[in-house]
């Protein structure tokens, strides 16, 4: 039994918990999900999710609760992490916003809300490196990745990177938990996007 931590200071927690359970099942594993709102639990997790929400709020609460250092140590230990949307912004090297204290888990810079008002939310069938068929990606006030250092780009929209991997950390600008397709969670946590 694996322990999956979902950072739950703010954002979509239940959907990620369900997606990680489905991905585990497709790989013959089972997971116990821990919702993380305070320090002390992250070190006991085998895999970790940092969901979307509001990056400025998530960043502030991680610091206030002293979870930020635990997340850094988790990633540095090489354990698998998936960070989505606001989670990606907080995990980046440069959020281009003083209110966000970046965790610097991914060597990328991001532009918050870069898709602008008109395209506030949209869905795209996305070709993702490592997945055989396109992934139904839901974008909600999503960032784009506007600088890529040591990370590998996994997907792009209109030539702009929207998914990256750096070693054990996968980041997406979209919300992979909002459809019942759990291949992205499979890719991040179980090494491939098999859906069973
Ligand atoms: N726009 C949000 C931010 O900048 C992210 C949106 C999301 O996570 N869906 O933090």
mmCIF file of C-alpha atoms and ligand atoms in Angstrom:
data_model
loop_
_atom_site.group_PDB
_atom_site.id
_atom_site.type_symbol
_atom_site.label_atom_id
_atom_site.label_comp_id
_atom_site.label_asym_id
_atom_site.label_seq_id
_atom_site.Cartn_x
_atom_site.Cartn_y
_atom_site.Cartn_z
ATOM 1 C CA UNK A 1 0.000 0.000 0.000
ATOM 2 C CA UNK A 2 1.420 3.351 -1.088
ATOM 3 C CA UNK A 3 0.732 6.648 0.642
ATOM 4 C CA UNK A 4 -0.251 9.435 -1.736
ATOM 5 C CA UNK A 5 -0.136 12.929 -0.300
ATOM 6 C CA UNK A 6 -2.331 15.637 -1.772
ATOM 7 C CA UNK A 7 -1.469 19.171 -0.701
ATOM 8 C CA UNK A 8 -4.840 20.355 0.567
ATOM 9 C CA UNK A 9 -4.198 23.859 1.861
ATOM 10 C CA UNK A 10 -6.343 25.054 -1.071
ATOM 11 C CA UNK A 11 -7.518 23.715 -4.445
ATOM 12 C CA UNK A 12 -8.900 20.536 -6.077
ATOM 13 C CA UNK A 13 -8.199 17.791 -3.629
ATOM 14 C CA UNK A 14 -10.958 15.200 -4.068
ATOM 15 C CA UNK A 15 -10.517 15.017 -7.847
ATOM 16 C CA UNK A 16 -6.787 14.364 -7.561
ATOM 17 C CA UNK A 17 -7.370 11.766 -4.864
ATOM 18 C CA UNK A 18 -9.792 9.940 -7.181
ATOM 19 C CA UNK A 19 -7.413 10.193 -10.164
ATOM 20 C CA UNK A 20 -4.428 8.838 -8.244
ATOM 21 C CA UNK A 21 -6.573 5.933 -6.993
ATOM 22 C CA UNK A 22 -7.624 5.093 -10.567
ATOM 23 C CA UNK A 23 -4.036 5.338 -11.845
ATOM 24 C CA UNK A 24 -2.832 3.084 -9.014
ATOM 25 C CA UNK A 25 -5.512 0.528 -9.749
ATOM 26 C CA UNK A 26 -4.538 0.487 -13.440
ATOM 27 C CA UNK A 27 -0.997 -0.392 -12.310
ATOM 28 C CA UNK A 28 -2.019 -3.076 -9.817
ATOM 29 C CA UNK A 29 -1.219 -0.848 -6.825
ATOM 30 C CA UNK A 30 -3.358 0.569 -4.074
ATOM 31 C CA UNK A 31 -2.975 3.897 -2.350
ATOM 32 C CA UNK A 32 -4.053 5.507 0.882
ATOM 33 C CA UNK A 33 -4.597 9.221 0.290
ATOM 34 C CA UNK A 34 -3.456 11.748 2.902
ATOM 35 C CA UNK A 35 -4.734 15.311 2.654
ATOM 36 C CA UNK A 36 -1.935 17.617 3.715
ATOM 37 C CA UNK A 37 -2.801 20.782 5.609
ATOM 38 C CA UNK A 38 0.044 20.894 8.102
ATOM 39 C CA UNK A 39 3.653 19.799 8.518
ATOM 40 C CA UNK A 40 4.579 16.253 9.493
ATOM 41 C CA UNK A 41 2.872 14.113 6.847
ATOM 42 C CA UNK A 42 4.829 14.792 3.644
ATOM 43 C CA UNK A 43 7.930 12.852 4.825
ATOM 44 C CA UNK A 44 5.788 9.704 5.146
ATOM 45 C CA UNK A 45 4.364 9.919 1.615
ATOM 46 C CA UNK A 46 5.515 7.826 -1.348
ATOM 47 C CA UNK A 47 4.070 10.192 -3.919
ATOM 48 C CA UNK A 48 2.896 13.756 -3.771
ATOM 49 C CA UNK A 49 0.453 15.981 -5.616
ATOM 50 C CA UNK A 50 0.300 19.735 -5.576
ATOM 51 C CA UNK A 51 -3.037 20.780 -7.138
ATOM 52 C CA UNK A 52 -4.329 23.879 -8.868
ATOM 53 C CA UNK A 53 -6.086 26.712 -7.075
ATOM 54 C CA UNK A 54 -4.550 30.117 -6.459
ATOM 55 C CA UNK A 55 -0.763 30.074 -6.496
ATOM 56 C CA UNK A 56 -0.337 33.134 -4.262
ATOM 57 C CA UNK A 57 -2.551 31.555 -1.589
ATOM 58 C CA UNK A 58 -1.017 28.087 -1.869
ATOM 59 C CA UNK A 59 2.470 29.591 -1.615
ATOM 60 C CA UNK A 60 1.577 31.628 1.470
ATOM 61 C CA UNK A 61 -0.099 28.717 3.257
ATOM 62 C CA UNK A 62 2.749 26.303 2.494
ATOM 63 C CA UNK A 63 5.122 28.766 4.119
ATOM 64 C CA UNK A 64 2.881 29.531 7.095
ATOM 65 C CA UNK A 65 2.433 25.837 7.807
ATOM 66 C CA UNK A 66 6.144 25.048 7.185
ATOM 67 C CA UNK A 67 5.169 22.502 4.537
ATOM 68 C CA UNK A 68 7.379 24.201 1.924
ATOM 69 C CA UNK A 69 10.647 22.771 3.240
ATOM 70 C CA UNK A 70 9.137 19.292 3.493
ATOM 71 C CA UNK A 71 8.028 19.467 -0.144
ATOM 72 C CA UNK A 72 11.498 20.572 -1.231
ATOM 73 C CA UNK A 73 13.066 17.689 0.678
ATOM 74 C CA UNK A 74 10.528 15.243 -0.786
ATOM 75 C CA UNK A 75 11.411 16.272 -4.343
ATOM 76 C CA UNK A 76 15.148 16.301 -3.593
ATOM 77 C CA UNK A 77 14.861 12.707 -2.344
ATOM 78 C CA UNK A 78 13.737 11.724 -5.851
ATOM 79 C CA UNK A 79 10.208 10.709 -4.938
ATOM 80 C CA UNK A 80 7.548 11.226 -7.634
ATOM 81 C CA UNK A 81 5.564 14.423 -7.690
ATOM 82 C CA UNK A 82 2.830 15.852 -9.902
ATOM 83 C CA UNK A 83 2.193 19.592 -9.795
ATOM 84 C CA UNK A 84 -0.709 21.070 -11.727
ATOM 85 C CA UNK A 85 -1.660 24.601 -12.724
ATOM 86 C CA UNK A 86 -1.187 26.770 -9.602
ATOM 87 C CA UNK A 87 0.911 23.864 -8.258
ATOM 88 C CA UNK A 88 3.175 24.234 -11.287
ATOM 89 C CA UNK A 89 3.496 27.973 -10.642
ATOM 90 C CA UNK A 90 4.558 27.371 -7.021
ATOM 91 C CA UNK A 91 6.966 24.589 -8.077
ATOM 92 C CA UNK A 92 8.625 26.739 -10.755
ATOM 93 C CA UNK A 93 11.937 28.581 -10.577
ATOM 94 C CA UNK A 94 10.314 31.882 -11.519
ATOM 95 C CA UNK A 95 6.609 32.671 -11.138
ATOM 96 C CA UNK A 96 7.078 36.273 -12.287
ATOM 97 C CA UNK A 97 5.049 37.355 -9.259
ATOM 98 C CA UNK A 98 6.508 38.608 -5.969
ATOM 99 C CA UNK A 99 3.668 37.106 -3.971
ATOM 100 C CA UNK A 100 4.779 33.584 -4.875
ATOM 101 C CA UNK A 101 7.786 32.049 -3.110
ATOM 102 C CA UNK A 102 8.907 29.541 -5.696
ATOM 103 C CA UNK A 103 9.911 26.071 -4.529
ATOM 104 C CA UNK A 104 12.265 25.727 -7.525
ATOM 105 C CA UNK A 105 11.511 22.060 -8.136
ATOM 106 C CA UNK A 106 11.251 22.605 -11.883
ATOM 107 C CA UNK A 107 13.739 24.672 -13.850
ATOM 108 C CA UNK A 108 11.053 26.672 -15.656
ATOM 109 C CA UNK A 109 9.669 30.180 -15.631
ATOM 110 C CA UNK A 110 5.917 30.674 -15.907
ATOM 111 C CA UNK A 111 3.564 33.410 -16.956
ATOM 112 C CA UNK A 112 0.435 33.299 -14.763
ATOM 113 C CA UNK A 113 -2.924 33.590 -16.536
ATOM 114 C CA UNK A 114 -1.087 33.860 -19.853
ATOM 115 C CA UNK A 115 -3.937 32.575 -21.947
ATOM 116 C CA UNK A 116 -5.786 35.802 -21.113
ATOM 117 C CA UNK A 117 -9.432 36.570 -20.543
ATOM 118 C CA UNK A 118 -10.818 35.461 -23.853
ATOM 119 C CA UNK A 119 -9.386 32.029 -23.465
ATOM 120 C CA UNK A 120 -9.909 31.885 -19.711
ATOM 121 C CA UNK A 121 -10.858 28.226 -19.854
ATOM 122 C CA UNK A 122 -10.677 25.753 -22.691
ATOM 123 C CA UNK A 123 -10.156 22.119 -23.440
ATOM 124 C CA UNK A 124 -7.635 20.690 -25.908
ATOM 125 C CA UNK A 125 -6.812 17.190 -27.109
ATOM 126 C CA UNK A 126 -3.132 17.308 -26.318
ATOM 127 C CA UNK A 127 -0.290 15.177 -27.631
ATOM 128 C CA UNK A 128 1.774 14.348 -24.567
ATOM 129 C CA UNK A 129 5.177 12.707 -24.801
ATOM 130 C CA UNK A 130 4.870 9.253 -23.242
ATOM 131 C CA UNK A 131 1.124 8.878 -23.870
ATOM 132 C CA UNK A 132 -0.073 6.992 -26.918
ATOM 133 C CA UNK A 133 -3.352 8.815 -27.572
ATOM 134 C CA UNK A 134 -4.113 12.538 -27.093
ATOM 135 C CA UNK A 135 -4.973 13.628 -23.554
ATOM 136 C CA UNK A 136 -8.157 15.655 -22.858
ATOM 137 C CA UNK A 137 -6.565 18.655 -21.164
ATOM 138 C CA UNK A 138 -8.726 21.167 -19.293
ATOM 139 C CA UNK A 139 -7.139 24.624 -18.931
ATOM 140 C CA UNK A 140 -8.572 27.013 -16.318
ATOM 141 C CA UNK A 141 -6.898 30.423 -16.042
ATOM 142 C CA UNK A 142 -3.791 28.466 -16.848
ATOM 143 C CA UNK A 143 -0.184 29.620 -16.882
ATOM 144 C CA UNK A 144 2.161 29.004 -19.772
ATOM 145 C CA UNK A 145 5.744 28.008 -19.348
ATOM 146 C CA UNK A 146 7.743 30.831 -20.871
ATOM 147 C CA UNK A 147 11.267 29.714 -20.002
ATOM 148 C CA UNK A 148 12.623 26.175 -19.922
ATOM 149 C CA UNK A 149 15.990 25.326 -18.411
ATOM 150 C CA UNK A 150 16.797 21.776 -17.401
ATOM 151 C CA UNK A 151 13.277 20.414 -17.847
ATOM 152 C CA UNK A 152 11.955 18.283 -20.719
ATOM 153 C CA UNK A 153 8.891 19.634 -22.523
ATOM 154 C CA UNK A 154 6.126 16.990 -22.690
ATOM 155 C CA UNK A 155 3.382 18.988 -24.419
ATOM 156 C CA UNK A 156 2.727 22.337 -26.091
ATOM 157 C CA UNK A 157 -0.265 24.437 -27.131
ATOM 158 C CA UNK A 158 0.390 26.698 -30.109
ATOM 159 C CA UNK A 159 4.145 26.239 -29.633
ATOM 160 C CA UNK A 160 3.989 27.177 -25.938
ATOM 161 C CA UNK A 161 5.026 24.523 -23.380
ATOM 162 C CA UNK A 162 2.209 23.367 -21.076
ATOM 163 C CA UNK A 163 3.652 20.179 -19.585
ATOM 164 C CA UNK A 164 7.186 19.397 -18.444
ATOM 165 C CA UNK A 165 9.142 16.761 -16.616
ATOM 166 C CA UNK A 166 12.356 17.168 -14.676
ATOM 167 C CA UNK A 167 13.530 13.843 -13.272
ATOM 168 C CA UNK A 168 10.911 12.837 -10.672
ATOM 169 C CA UNK A 169 8.703 15.930 -11.002
ATOM 170 C CA UNK A 170 5.991 16.309 -13.653
ATOM 171 C CA UNK A 171 4.237 19.654 -14.069
ATOM 172 C CA UNK A 172 1.175 20.581 -16.130
ATOM 173 C CA UNK A 173 -0.428 23.943 -16.807
ATOM 174 C CA UNK A 174 -3.757 22.118 -17.196
ATOM 175 C CA UNK A 175 -5.927 20.063 -14.829
ATOM 176 C CA UNK A 176 -5.460 16.325 -15.505
ATOM 177 C CA UNK A 177 -7.783 15.455 -12.596
ATOM 178 C CA UNK A 178 -10.906 16.940 -14.193
ATOM 179 C CA UNK A 179 -11.677 14.152 -16.635
ATOM 180 C CA UNK A 180 -11.734 10.455 -15.831
ATOM 181 C CA UNK A 181 -8.540 9.962 -17.821
ATOM 182 C CA UNK A 182 -5.848 9.195 -15.247
ATOM 183 C CA UNK A 183 -2.956 8.534 -17.654
ATOM 184 C CA UNK A 184 -1.111 11.689 -16.637
ATOM 185 C CA UNK A 185 -1.154 10.552 -12.991
ATOM 186 C CA UNK A 186 0.060 7.157 -14.244
ATOM 187 C CA UNK A 187 2.891 8.825 -16.141
ATOM 188 C CA UNK A 188 3.962 10.890 -13.140
ATOM 189 C CA UNK A 189 3.668 8.193 -10.467
ATOM 190 C CA UNK A 190 3.928 4.773 -12.076
ATOM 191 C CA UNK A 191 6.300 5.500 -14.948
ATOM 192 C CA UNK A 192 3.822 5.101 -17.797
ATOM 193 C CA UNK A 193 0.426 6.253 -18.955
ATOM 194 C CA UNK A 194 -1.204 2.806 -19.177
ATOM 195 C CA UNK A 195 -4.846 3.036 -18.305
ATOM 196 C CA UNK A 196 -5.281 -0.653 -17.630
HETATM 197 N N1 LIG B 1 -4.596 31.416 -12.244
HETATM 198 C C1 LIG B 1 -4.207 30.662 -11.100
HETATM 199 C C2 LIG B 1 -2.924 31.200 -10.490
HETATM 200 O O1 LIG B 1 -2.276 31.988 -11.078
HETATM 201 C C3 LIG B 1 -4.034 29.198 -11.443
HETATM 202 C C4 LIG B 1 -5.355 28.637 -11.908
HETATM 203 C C5 LIG B 1 -5.536 27.191 -11.612
HETATM 204 O O2 LIG B 1 -4.821 26.579 -10.820
HETATM 205 N N2 LIG B 1 -6.547 26.665 -12.248
HETATM 206 O O3 LIG B 1 -2.561 30.830 -9.416
#
